Coordinates of C-alpha atoms in Angstrom, one line a residue:
Chain F
X1 CA -17.2 26.1 -19.4
X2 CA -15.6 26.8 -16.1
X3 CA -17.7 28.6 -13.5
X4 CA -15.4 31.8 -13.4
X5 CA -15.9 32.4 -16.9
X6 CA -19.9 31.5 -16.6
X7 CA -19.9 34.6 -13.8
X8 CA -18.5 36.8 -16.8
X9 CA -20.7 35.3 -19.8
X10 CA -23.9 35.1 -18.0
X11 CA -27.0 34.0 -20.1
X12 CA -28.6 37.5 -19.5
X13 CA -25.3 38.8 -20.7
X14 CA -25.1 36.8 -24.0
X15 CA -28.8 37.2 -25.0
X16 CA -28.3 41.5 -24.7
X17 CA -24.6 41.0 -26.5
X18 CA -26.9 39.1 -29.4
X19 CA -29.9 41.0 -29.4
X20 CA -29.3 44.6 -28.0
X21 CA -32.3 46.3 -26.6
X22 CA -32.7 49.9 -27.2
X23 CA -30.2 50.1 -30.2
X24 CA -32.0 52.9 -31.8
X25 CA -31.6 56.7 -32.5
X26 CA -33.7 58.9 -30.7
X27 CA -35.0 61.7 -32.9
X28 CA -34.9 65.2 -30.9
X29 CA -32.9 63.8 -28.0
X30 CA -31.8 66.2 -25.2
X31 CA -28.3 64.4 -25.0
X32 CA -26.3 62.9 -28.0
X33 CA -23.2 61.5 -26.2
X34 CA -20.7 59.6 -28.2
X35 CA -18.5 56.7 -26.6
X36 CA -14.7 55.6 -27.3
X37 CA -12.7 52.8 -26.1
X38 CA -9.4 53.0 -27.9
X39 CA -8.0 49.7 -26.9
X40 CA -10.2 47.8 -28.7
X41 CA -12.0 50.2 -30.6
X42 CA -15.3 50.1 -29.4
X43 CA -17.4 53.0 -30.5
X44 CA -21.0 54.0 -29.4
X45 CA -23.3 56.9 -29.3
X46 CA -26.1 57.1 -26.2
X47 CA -29.0 59.3 -26.7
X48 CA -31.0 60.3 -23.7
X49 CA -34.4 62.5 -23.5
X50 CA -35.4 64.0 -20.5
X51 CA -39.2 64.4 -19.4
X52 CA -40.9 68.0 -19.1
X53 CA -39.3 68.6 -15.9
X54 CA -36.1 68.3 -17.4
X55 CA -34.8 66.2 -14.8
X56 CA -36.1 62.8 -15.7
X57 CA -35.0 60.1 -18.1
X58 CA -37.8 59.5 -20.6
X59 CA -35.9 57.4 -22.9
X60 CA -32.8 56.0 -23.7
X61 CA -31.0 54.4 -26.6
X62 CA -27.3 53.5 -27.9
X63 CA -26.2 52.3 -31.1
X64 CA -22.5 51.1 -31.6
X65 CA -20.4 48.3 -31.9
X66 CA -18.5 46.3 -29.4
X67 CA -18.1 43.1 -27.8
X68 CA -20.6 41.3 -26.2
X69 CA -19.8 42.7 -22.9
X70 CA -19.7 46.3 -24.0
X71 CA -23.1 45.6 -26.2
X72 CA -25.0 44.0 -23.3
X73 CA -24.0 46.8 -20.7
X74 CA -25.2 49.5 -22.8
X75 CA -28.9 47.7 -23.8
X76 CA -29.3 46.6 -20.0
X77 CA -28.1 50.3 -18.9
X78 CA -30.5 51.8 -21.2
X79 CA -33.3 49.9 -19.9
X80 CA -32.7 50.5 -16.5
X81 CA -31.9 54.4 -16.5
X82 CA -35.5 54.9 -18.3
X83 CA -37.9 56.5 -15.6
X84 CA -35.0 57.3 -13.5
X85 CA -34.1 61.1 -12.1
X86 CA -30.7 62.3 -13.0
X87 CA -29.4 61.6 -9.5
X88 CA -30.9 58.3 -9.5
X89 CA -29.2 57.3 -12.5
X90 CA -25.6 59.0 -11.2
X91 CA -26.0 57.4 -7.9
X92 CA -26.7 54.2 -10.0
X93 CA -23.2 54.7 -11.9
X94 CA -21.2 55.2 -8.8
X95 CA -22.6 51.7 -7.6
X96 CA -22.1 50.0 -10.5
X97 CA -18.7 51.3 -10.7
X98 CA -17.8 49.9 -7.2
X99 CA -19.1 46.8 -7.9
X100 CA -17.4 45.7 -11.1
X101 CA -14.2 47.5 -9.7
X102 CA -14.1 46.3 -6.1
X103 CA -12.4 43.1 -4.7
X104 CA -14.8 40.2 -4.8
X105 CA -15.2 40.2 -0.7
X106 CA -16.2 43.6 -0.3
X107 CA -19.2 45.3 0.9
X108 CA -20.6 46.2 -2.1
X109 CA -21.1 42.6 -3.9
X110 CA -23.5 42.0 -0.9
X111 CA -25.4 45.6 -1.8
X112 CA -25.8 44.4 -5.6
X113 CA -29.5 43.4 -4.8
X114 CA -30.4 47.2 -5.1
X115 CA -28.9 46.7 -8.6
X116 CA -31.6 44.4 -9.9
X117 CA -30.6 43.2 -13.0
X118 CA -27.7 45.3 -13.3
X119 CA -26.2 42.5 -11.0
X120 CA -25.4 40.1 -13.9
X121 CA -22.4 42.3 -14.2
X122 CA -20.7 41.5 -11.0
X123 CA -18.8 38.7 -12.3
X124 CA -16.9 41.5 -14.3
X125 CA -14.9 42.1 -11.2
X126 CA -12.8 38.8 -11.8
X127 CA -11.7 40.2 -15.4
X128 CA -9.9 43.9 -14.7
X129 CA -9.5 43.6 -18.4
X130 CA -13.2 43.8 -19.6
X131 CA -14.0 46.4 -16.8
X132 CA -13.9 49.3 -19.5
X133 CA -16.0 47.1 -21.7
X134 CA -19.0 47.0 -19.2
X135 CA -18.8 50.9 -18.3
X136 CA -18.2 52.3 -21.6
X137 CA -21.8 53.4 -22.1
X138 CA -22.1 54.1 -18.1
X139 CA -19.0 56.7 -18.9
X140 CA -21.5 58.3 -21.6
X141 CA -23.9 58.3 -19.5
X142 CA -22.2 60.2 -16.7
X143 CA -21.0 62.5 -19.1
X144 CA -24.1 63.8 -20.6
X145 CA -26.1 64.2 -17.1
X146 CA -23.0 66.1 -16.0
X147 CA -21.4 68.3 -18.5
X148 CA -24.5 68.4 -20.6
X149 CA -25.0 68.6 -24.4
X150 CA -21.3 70.1 -24.5
X151 CA -19.2 67.3 -23.2
X152 CA -16.9 66.1 -25.6
X153 CA -16.5 62.5 -26.6
X154 CA -16.1 60.0 -23.6
X155 CA -13.1 58.2 -24.1
X156 CA -12.0 55.1 -21.7
X157 CA -8.6 55.9 -22.1
Chain V
X1 CA 27.2 26.9 -31.2
X2 CA 25.9 26.5 -34.5
X3 CA 26.6 29.8 -36.9
X4 CA 24.2 32.4 -38.0
X5 CA 25.5 31.4 -41.8
X6 CA 24.9 28.0 -41.6
X7 CA 23.8 27.0 -45.3
X8 CA 21.5 24.0 -44.5
X9 CA 20.1 24.9 -41.1
X10 CA 19.3 21.6 -38.6
X11 CA 16.1 21.5 -37.2
X12 CA 15.7 22.9 -33.9
X13 CA 14.8 20.7 -31.0
X14 CA 11.8 22.9 -29.8
X15 CA 11.0 20.7 -26.7
X16 CA 14.6 20.8 -25.6
X17 CA 14.6 24.4 -26.5
X18 CA 11.7 25.8 -24.4
X19 CA 13.3 24.8 -21.4
X20 CA 15.3 27.4 -21.8
X21 CA 12.5 29.4 -21.2
X22 CA 11.3 29.4 -17.6
X23 CA 7.9 31.2 -18.0
X24 CA 6.8 28.5 -20.3
X25 CA 6.0 26.3 -17.5
X26 CA 3.7 28.9 -15.9
X27 CA 0.0 27.7 -15.5
X28 CA -2.9 30.3 -16.3
X29 CA -6.3 29.6 -14.6
X30 CA -4.6 26.2 -13.8
X31 CA -3.9 25.2 -17.2
X32 CA 0.0 25.5 -19.1
X33 CA 0.5 28.9 -20.8
X34 CA 0.3 28.8 -24.5
X35 CA 2.0 32.0 -25.2
X36 CA 1.0 33.3 -28.8
X37 CA 2.1 36.9 -28.2
X38 CA 5.5 36.9 -29.1
X39 CA 4.6 39.8 -31.8
X40 CA 3.8 41.9 -28.8
X41 CA 6.5 40.9 -26.9
X42 CA 8.5 37.9 -26.7
X43 CA 9.3 35.8 -23.8
X44 CA 13.0 35.6 -22.5
X45 CA 15.5 32.5 -21.9
X46 CA 17.6 31.9 -19.2
X47 CA 20.8 33.4 -20.3
X48 CA 19.4 36.6 -21.1
X49 CA 17.9 36.8 -17.4
X50 CA 20.9 35.7 -16.3
X51 CA 23.0 38.3 -18.0
X52 CA 20.7 41.0 -16.5
X53 CA 21.0 39.9 -13.1
X54 CA 25.0 39.2 -13.4
X55 CA 25.2 42.7 -14.5
X56 CA 24.0 43.9 -11.0
X57 CA 25.6 41.2 -9.2
X58 CA 29.2 41.4 -10.8
X59 CA 30.0 44.4 -13.2
X60 CA 27.6 47.3 -12.2
X61 CA 29.0 50.7 -12.3
X62 CA 28.4 54.0 -14.9
X63 CA 29.4 53.3 -18.0
X64 CA 32.1 55.9 -20.1
X65 CA 32.6 58.2 -17.0
X66 CA 35.2 56.4 -14.2
X67 CA 38.5 55.4 -14.4
X68 CA 38.2 52.7 -12.0
X69 CA 38.2 49.2 -12.8
X70 CA 34.4 48.3 -12.3
X71 CA 33.7 51.2 -14.6
X72 CA 35.6 50.2 -17.2
X73 CA 34.6 46.5 -17.1
X74 CA 30.7 47.7 -17.5
X75 CA 32.0 49.8 -20.1
X76 CA 33.7 47.1 -22.2
X77 CA 30.7 44.8 -21.8
X78 CA 28.2 47.6 -22.8
X79 CA 30.4 48.6 -25.6
X80 CA 31.0 45.2 -27.0
X81 CA 27.3 44.6 -27.8
X82 CA 27.5 47.2 -30.3
X83 CA 29.4 45.2 -32.3
X84 CA 27.2 42.1 -31.7
X85 CA 24.8 44.2 -32.7
X86 CA 26.4 45.3 -35.9
X87 CA 27.2 41.5 -36.9
X88 CA 24.1 40.8 -36.2
X89 CA 22.1 42.6 -38.9
X90 CA 25.0 42.7 -41.4
X91 CA 25.9 46.2 -40.4
X92 CA 29.9 47.5 -41.4
X93 CA 30.6 49.1 -38.5
X94 CA 29.8 49.4 -34.6
X95 CA 30.0 52.7 -34.7
X96 CA 26.7 53.1 -36.5
X97 CA 24.8 51.3 -33.9
X98 CA 23.1 53.7 -31.4
X99 CA 21.3 52.2 -28.6
X100 CA 17.7 53.3 -28.2
X101 CA 14.5 52.8 -26.0
X102 CA 13.2 50.7 -29.2
X103 CA 12.0 50.9 -32.5
X104 CA 9.4 53.6 -31.8
X105 CA 12.5 56.3 -30.4
X106 CA 14.2 54.9 -33.4
X107 CA 12.1 56.5 -35.9
X108 CA 11.4 59.3 -33.6
X109 CA 15.0 60.3 -34.0
X110 CA 15.5 59.7 -37.6
X111 CA 12.5 62.2 -37.7
X112 CA 13.6 64.8 -35.2
X113 CA 17.1 64.9 -36.8
X114 CA 17.8 63.9 -40.3
X115 CA 14.0 65.1 -41.2
X116 CA 14.1 68.3 -39.5
X117 CA 17.2 69.4 -41.5
X118 CA 16.5 67.9 -44.7
X119 CA 12.3 67.7 -45.0
X120 CA 11.0 71.1 -46.7
X121 CA 7.4 72.6 -47.2
X122 CA 6.3 70.2 -50.5
X123 CA 8.4 67.1 -49.7
X124 CA 7.1 64.2 -49.5
X125 CA 7.5 60.8 -47.1
X126 CA 6.4 57.7 -48.4
X127 CA 5.2 55.0 -46.1
X128 CA 3.1 52.1 -46.9
X129 CA -1.0 51.4 -45.7
X130 CA 0.4 48.3 -43.3
X131 CA 2.6 50.5 -41.3
X132 CA 2.5 50.2 -37.1
X133 CA 1.5 53.7 -35.5
X134 CA 4.9 53.9 -34.5
X135 CA 6.4 54.3 -38.1
X136 CA 3.0 56.7 -39.3
X137 CA 3.1 59.3 -36.1
X138 CA 6.2 60.5 -35.9
X139 CA 6.2 61.2 -39.7
X140 CA 2.8 63.2 -39.6
X141 CA 4.5 65.3 -37.0
X142 CA 7.3 65.9 -39.0
X143 CA 5.1 66.6 -42.0
X144 CA 3.1 69.1 -39.7
X145 CA 5.9 70.9 -38.7
X146 CA 7.0 71.1 -42.4
X147 CA 4.3 71.5 -44.4
X148 CA 5.2 68.0 -46.2
X149 CA 2.7 65.4 -47.5
X150 CA 2.7 62.0 -46.1
X151 CA 2.4 59.6 -49.1
X152 CA 0.9 56.3 -48.3
X153 CA 1.8 53.3 -50.2
X154 CA -1.5 50.7 -50.9
X155 CA -2.0 47.2 -49.6
X156 CA -4.0 44.6 -51.7
X157 CA -6.4 42.1 -49.8
X158 CA -3.8 39.9 -49.0
X159 CA -2.0 42.4 -47.2
X160 CA 0.5 42.8 -49.3
X161 CA 2.2 46.2 -50.6
X162 CA 1.2 46.9 -54.1
X163 CA 4.9 47.5 -55.6
X164 CA 3.9 49.0 -58.9
X165 CA 1.8 51.8 -56.9
X166 CA 4.5 52.1 -54.5
X167 CA 7.0 52.8 -57.3
X168 CA 4.8 55.4 -59.1
X169 CA 4.4 57.1 -55.8
X170 CA 8.4 57.5 -55.7
X171 CA 9.6 60.5 -56.9
X172 CA 11.9 63.9 -56.6
X173 CA 10.2 65.0 -54.0
X174 CA 10.2 62.0 -51.8
X175 CA 12.8 62.4 -48.9
X176 CA 12.4 59.9 -46.8
X177 CA 10.7 56.1 -47.8
X178 CA 9.7 54.3 -44.0
X179 CA 8.7 51.0 -44.2
X180 CA 8.2 48.0 -41.9
X181 CA 10.5 44.7 -42.7
X182 CA 7.4 42.6 -41.2
X183 CA 3.8 43.8 -41.0
X184 CA 3.0 43.5 -36.7
X185 CA -1.0 43.1 -37.5
X186 CA -0.9 41.0 -40.7
X187 CA 2.9 39.2 -41.1
X188 CA 2.9 40.2 -44.3
X189 CA 7.2 40.1 -45.3
X190 CA 7.8 43.2 -47.3
X191 CA 10.5 42.7 -50.3
X192 CA 12.7 45.3 -48.7
X193 CA 15.6 44.6 -51.0
X194 CA 13.9 45.4 -54.2
X195 CA 11.6 48.6 -52.1
X196 CA 14.9 50.3 -51.4
X197 CA 16.3 49.8 -55.1
X198 CA 13.0 51.5 -56.3
X199 CA 13.4 54.0 -54.2
X200 CA 17.3 54.6 -55.0
X201 CA 16.0 54.5 -58.6
X202 CA 13.2 56.8 -58.6
X203 CA 13.6 59.2 -55.5
X204 CA 17.5 59.8 -55.4
X205 CA 17.0 62.5 -52.8
X206 CA 15.3 60.0 -50.0
X207 CA 16.4 57.8 -47.4
X208 CA 15.5 54.4 -46.8
X209 CA 14.0 53.2 -43.4
X210 CA 13.6 50.0 -42.2
X211 CA 11.2 49.0 -39.2
X212 CA 12.8 46.0 -38.5
X213 CA 11.0 45.2 -35.3
X214 CA 9.1 41.8 -36.4
X215 CA 11.6 41.4 -38.7
X216 CA 14.9 40.3 -36.8
X217 CA 13.5 38.1 -34.5
X218 CA 12.4 35.6 -37.4
X219 CA 15.2 35.7 -40.5
X220 CA 18.2 36.5 -40.9
X221 CA 18.7 40.7 -41.9
X222 CA 21.6 41.9 -44.0
X223 CA 21.4 45.9 -44.3
X224 CA 24.0 46.3 -46.7
X225 CA 21.9 43.2 -48.5
X226 CA 18.9 45.3 -48.7
X227 CA 20.3 48.5 -49.3
X228 CA 18.7 50.8 -46.6
X229 CA 19.9 53.7 -44.7
X230 CA 18.3 53.4 -41.4
X231 CA 17.4 50.1 -39.8
X232 CA 15.7 49.9 -36.8
X233 CA 14.6 46.8 -34.0
X234 CA 13.6 46.3 -30.3
X235 CA 15.3 44.0 -28.2
X236 CA 12.1 42.4 -26.6
X237 CA 10.7 41.2 -29.4
X238 CA 13.5 38.7 -30.0
X239 CA 13.6 37.3 -26.8
X240 CA 15.9 40.1 -25.0
X241 CA 14.8 42.7 -22.3
X242 CA 12.2 45.6 -23.0
X243 CA 13.2 49.1 -23.1
X244 CA 16.2 48.2 -25.1
X245 CA 17.0 48.4 -28.9
X246 CA 18.9 49.8 -31.7
X247 CA 19.2 52.2 -34.7
X248 CA 21.8 51.4 -37.3
X249 CA 22.5 54.1 -39.9
X250 CA 24.9 54.8 -42.5
X251 CA 27.9 56.5 -40.9
X252 CA 27.6 59.8 -43.1
X253 CA 24.1 60.3 -42.6
X254 CA 24.8 59.6 -38.8
X255 CA 27.9 62.2 -38.9
X256 CA 25.6 65.0 -41.1
X257 CA 22.5 64.8 -38.4
X258 CA 22.3 67.0 -35.4
X259 CA 22.1 65.5 -31.8
X260 CA 18.4 65.1 -30.5
X261 CA 17.9 65.0 -26.7
X262 CA 20.6 67.0 -24.6
X263 CA 22.7 65.8 -21.5
X264 CA 25.8 64.0 -20.6
X265 CA 28.0 61.3 -22.5
X266 CA 26.7 63.1 -25.9
X267 CA 28.9 65.9 -25.4
X268 CA 32.5 66.5 -25.6
X269 CA 33.0 70.2 -23.8
X270 CA 30.5 71.8 -22.5
X271 CA 30.9 76.0 -21.5
X272 CA 28.0 78.0 -21.4
X273 CA 29.1 79.8 -24.9
X274 CA 29.2 76.8 -26.7
X275 CA 29.1 72.8 -26.2
X276 CA 31.1 70.7 -28.5
X277 CA 28.9 67.2 -29.5
X278 CA 30.5 63.8 -29.3
X279 CA 31.1 61.9 -32.1
X280 CA 28.5 59.3 -33.8
X281 CA 27.1 57.4 -32.2
X282 CA 27.6 58.9 -28.8
X283 CA 25.7 61.9 -29.6
X284 CA 22.5 60.1 -29.9
X285 CA 22.9 59.1 -26.3
X286 CA 22.4 61.3 -24.0
X287 CA 22.1 60.5 -19.8
X288 CA 23.1 57.0 -18.3
X289 CA 21.8 54.6 -20.9
X290 CA 20.0 51.3 -19.8
X291 CA 23.2 49.3 -19.1
X292 CA 22.5 46.0 -17.8
X293 CA 19.5 46.0 -20.6
X294 CA 22.2 46.7 -23.4
X295 CA 24.2 43.9 -21.8
X296 CA 21.0 41.3 -21.8
X297 CA 20.5 42.5 -25.4
X298 CA 24.0 40.7 -26.5
X299 CA 22.9 37.7 -24.6
X300 CA 19.9 37.7 -26.7
X301 CA 21.7 38.0 -30.2
X302 CA 24.3 35.4 -28.8
X303 CA 20.9 33.2 -28.0
X304 CA 19.1 33.9 -31.3
X305 CA 22.7 33.6 -33.5
X306 CA 23.2 29.9 -31.0
X307 CA 19.9 28.9 -32.5
X308 CA 20.6 30.3 -36.0
X309 CA 18.2 32.4 -37.4
X310 CA 18.3 30.1 -41.0
X311 CA 16.9 27.1 -38.2
X312 CA 14.3 29.8 -36.6
X313 CA 13.1 30.7 -39.9
X314 CA 12.6 27.3 -40.8
X315 CA 10.9 25.8 -38.0
X316 CA 8.5 29.1 -37.4
X317 CA 7.6 28.7 -41.3
X318 CA 6.7 25.1 -40.6
X319 CA 4.4 25.9 -38.1
X320 CA 3.0 28.8 -39.5
X321 CA 1.8 26.9 -42.6
X322 CA 0.5 24.4 -40.0
X323 CA -1.4 27.0 -37.8
X324 CA -2.5 28.8 -41.1
X325 CA -4.3 25.5 -42.7
X326 CA -5.9 24.4 -39.2
X327 CA -7.4 28.2 -39.3
X328 CA -8.5 28.2 -42.5
X329 CA -10.4 24.4 -41.7
X330 CA -12.6 26.4 -39.2
X331 CA -16.1 27.5 -40.5
X332 CA -17.0 31.1 -39.5
X333 CA -13.3 32.1 -38.8
X334 CA -11.5 34.6 -41.9
X335 CA -7.6 35.2 -41.6
X336 CA -6.7 38.6 -42.1
X337 CA -3.1 38.7 -43.9
X338 CA -2.6 35.9 -46.7
X339 CA 0.4 37.2 -47.9
X340 CA 2.3 34.6 -50.1
X341 CA 5.5 35.8 -47.9
X342 CA 4.4 35.7 -44.4
X343 CA 6.6 35.2 -40.7
X344 CA 4.9 34.4 -37.3
X345 CA 1.5 36.0 -37.6
X346 CA -1.8 34.6 -38.0
X347 CA -4.4 37.4 -37.5
X348 CA -8.1 36.4 -37.8
X349 CA -11.8 37.3 -37.0
X350 CA -14.7 35.0 -35.6
X351 CA -18.0 35.6 -37.5
X352 CA -20.5 37.1 -35.1
X353 CA -17.8 37.2 -32.1
X354 CA -16.0 40.3 -31.2
X355 CA -12.1 39.8 -30.7
X356 CA -12.5 41.2 -27.0
X357 CA -14.5 38.0 -26.3
X358 CA -12.8 35.7 -28.0
X359 CA -9.3 36.8 -26.3
X360 CA -11.0 36.5 -22.4
X361 CA -12.4 32.8 -23.6
X362 CA -8.9 32.0 -24.4
X363 CA -7.5 33.1 -21.8
X364 CA -9.3 30.7 -20.0
X365 CA -8.0 28.1 -22.1
X366 CA -4.4 29.6 -21.2
X367 CA -3.9 30.7 -24.3
X368 CA -2.5 34.0 -24.4
X369 CA -3.2 36.0 -27.7
X370 CA -3.8 39.7 -28.5
X371 CA -7.0 41.2 -29.1
X372 CA -7.3 44.8 -30.4
X373 CA -5.8 46.7 -33.5
X374 CA -2.5 45.9 -32.7
X375 CA -1.5 49.6 -33.2
X376 CA -2.1 49.3 -36.8
X377 CA -6.0 51.1 -37.1
X378 CA -5.6 52.0 -40.8
X379 CA -4.7 47.9 -41.2
X380 CA -7.9 47.5 -39.5
X381 CA -9.9 50.0 -41.9
X382 CA -8.3 48.7 -45.0
X383 CA -9.6 45.4 -43.9
X384 CA -13.1 46.8 -42.8
X385 CA -12.9 45.3 -39.1
X386 CA -12.3 47.0 -36.0
X387 CA -10.0 44.4 -34.5
X388 CA -8.8 41.2 -34.9
X389 CA -7.5 38.4 -32.4
X390 CA -4.0 37.7 -33.2
X391 CA -1.6 34.5 -32.8
X392 CA 1.5 35.3 -32.7
X393 CA 4.5 32.7 -33.3
X394 CA 7.7 32.6 -31.6
X395 CA 10.7 29.9 -31.8
X396 CA 9.8 28.2 -28.8
X397 CA 5.5 27.1 -29.7
X398 CA 4.6 23.9 -31.1
X399 CA 1.9 21.8 -33.3
X400 CA 0.3 20.8 -29.7
X401 CA -0.1 24.7 -29.0
X402 CA -1.9 25.7 -32.5
X403 CA -4.3 22.5 -31.5
X404 CA -4.8 24.3 -28.1
X405 CA -5.8 27.1 -29.9
X406 CA -7.8 26.0 -32.5
X407 CA -9.8 23.9 -29.8
X408 CA -10.1 27.1 -28.0
X409 CA -11.5 28.7 -30.7
X410 CA -14.2 25.9 -31.1
X411 CA -15.2 26.8 -27.5
X412 CA -15.5 30.5 -28.5
X413 CA -18.4 29.6 -31.4
X414 CA -20.1 27.4 -29.2
X415 CA -20.7 30.1 -26.5
X416 CA -22.0 32.7 -29.3
X417 CA -23.3 30.0 -31.6

């Protein structure tokens, strides 16, 4: 396989794409946020439960169907945001979004260490057609945390 | 040049013909482009590119407006295409040809003019389950406005219209029957002649519209033989420019239809008290049209007729058979759309692989396919898949390119094994 393609389909992504973690419904979740990518038909629902203060994400899960990039992104995101505050999670959304949309030579790619496991998605920057796949679950997270339970379904279009 | 009606088509020299399409020399990720997305939009031969450029270099001026020589020359070249379109589809008169942006605009025009005048509450519009969104949504809008009902003739597991059920859905209430000549998502060729005849017999109050977007690039079309009332298609799928297309309609119907958009060229005289509309087809063509695109559209018709539609159909049919056999031999691959009569399209899914992932990997092999729902979500629902991978053939495709596709599919399967 060519090296660029391997940047996109790293083993971690293939693994999470085949066996997504946290693919379950959270009963009594504080947020139940549908997400939809009309371009490819990918659909999912993000579930978030909050701790007693209401500020920290106690549990996150995502149920849906999609390509390996969107499935892996939701899987790794739900692992990553567990235990994070709202602010931390929203800040991570911005960093993640910048990382996969910025030109390859920009400073953001030197800061991906901060993103830990999420940095496996840095190769998406080379594949603009796949940015929406990688961000579908993240848009659901942002909508849930900023607009609350009243948020309508998020769409990538 | 060979003529359109050549009875025993000579086999096309595809290798020579490929040289007509400059883009086919492009490299994608360092590999030769294998363009298998002609159903989305076909590539352009040099003669079409040159025709568009020549308009701006040699004869550009607004049409139907000036007494100066350049405007007369532009108008003559522009109007000349109307006759080409008419001959191309066997229409009796150039005056029955309306220039539009494409098939989608044509369906909307008929819905918003003939439909708004003639469709009433309780009436029915019959389509089929394999339609493109462009032949669904304009009718839904009309039905909502009028309180009419959209009725859908089902398709079988092969992707063919169930003709008996189609026939039984026709009736006194049916006012419009609209269907594709060829399905963009499945490749099914519909028996437009028989379906039109059934509509005449069982729904005498209905008009019949055929969406020919995927028909005209792949086979000779004769609207008189089909017997329909409206036939519409897009230039960009038949090696012509984008943003250009035509609606053919029977003159009596077009004459009785109200105008659609208002503006210049669609009027005879304007006073603030009353405007007199221009005659058919000009009353449907408000504003300065796509002049260069129309003339290049004419060049694409000349190009296709020069190849000969029978020869094009024969070459593509042979390649489709080769591709069908090659893909069918791949374990874990399921063809979606296996009609007995097909054109151009190989739509499929792979076990355990989302079409988008396959699309990215194939792209890296230089293979351009479409992945997604192909603007035909009801078709995807019918087959229980969110999306498919679609390889669609144009006249320039070869067996070697099918082989590259097959090798690419094997790479996809290896990666997701």
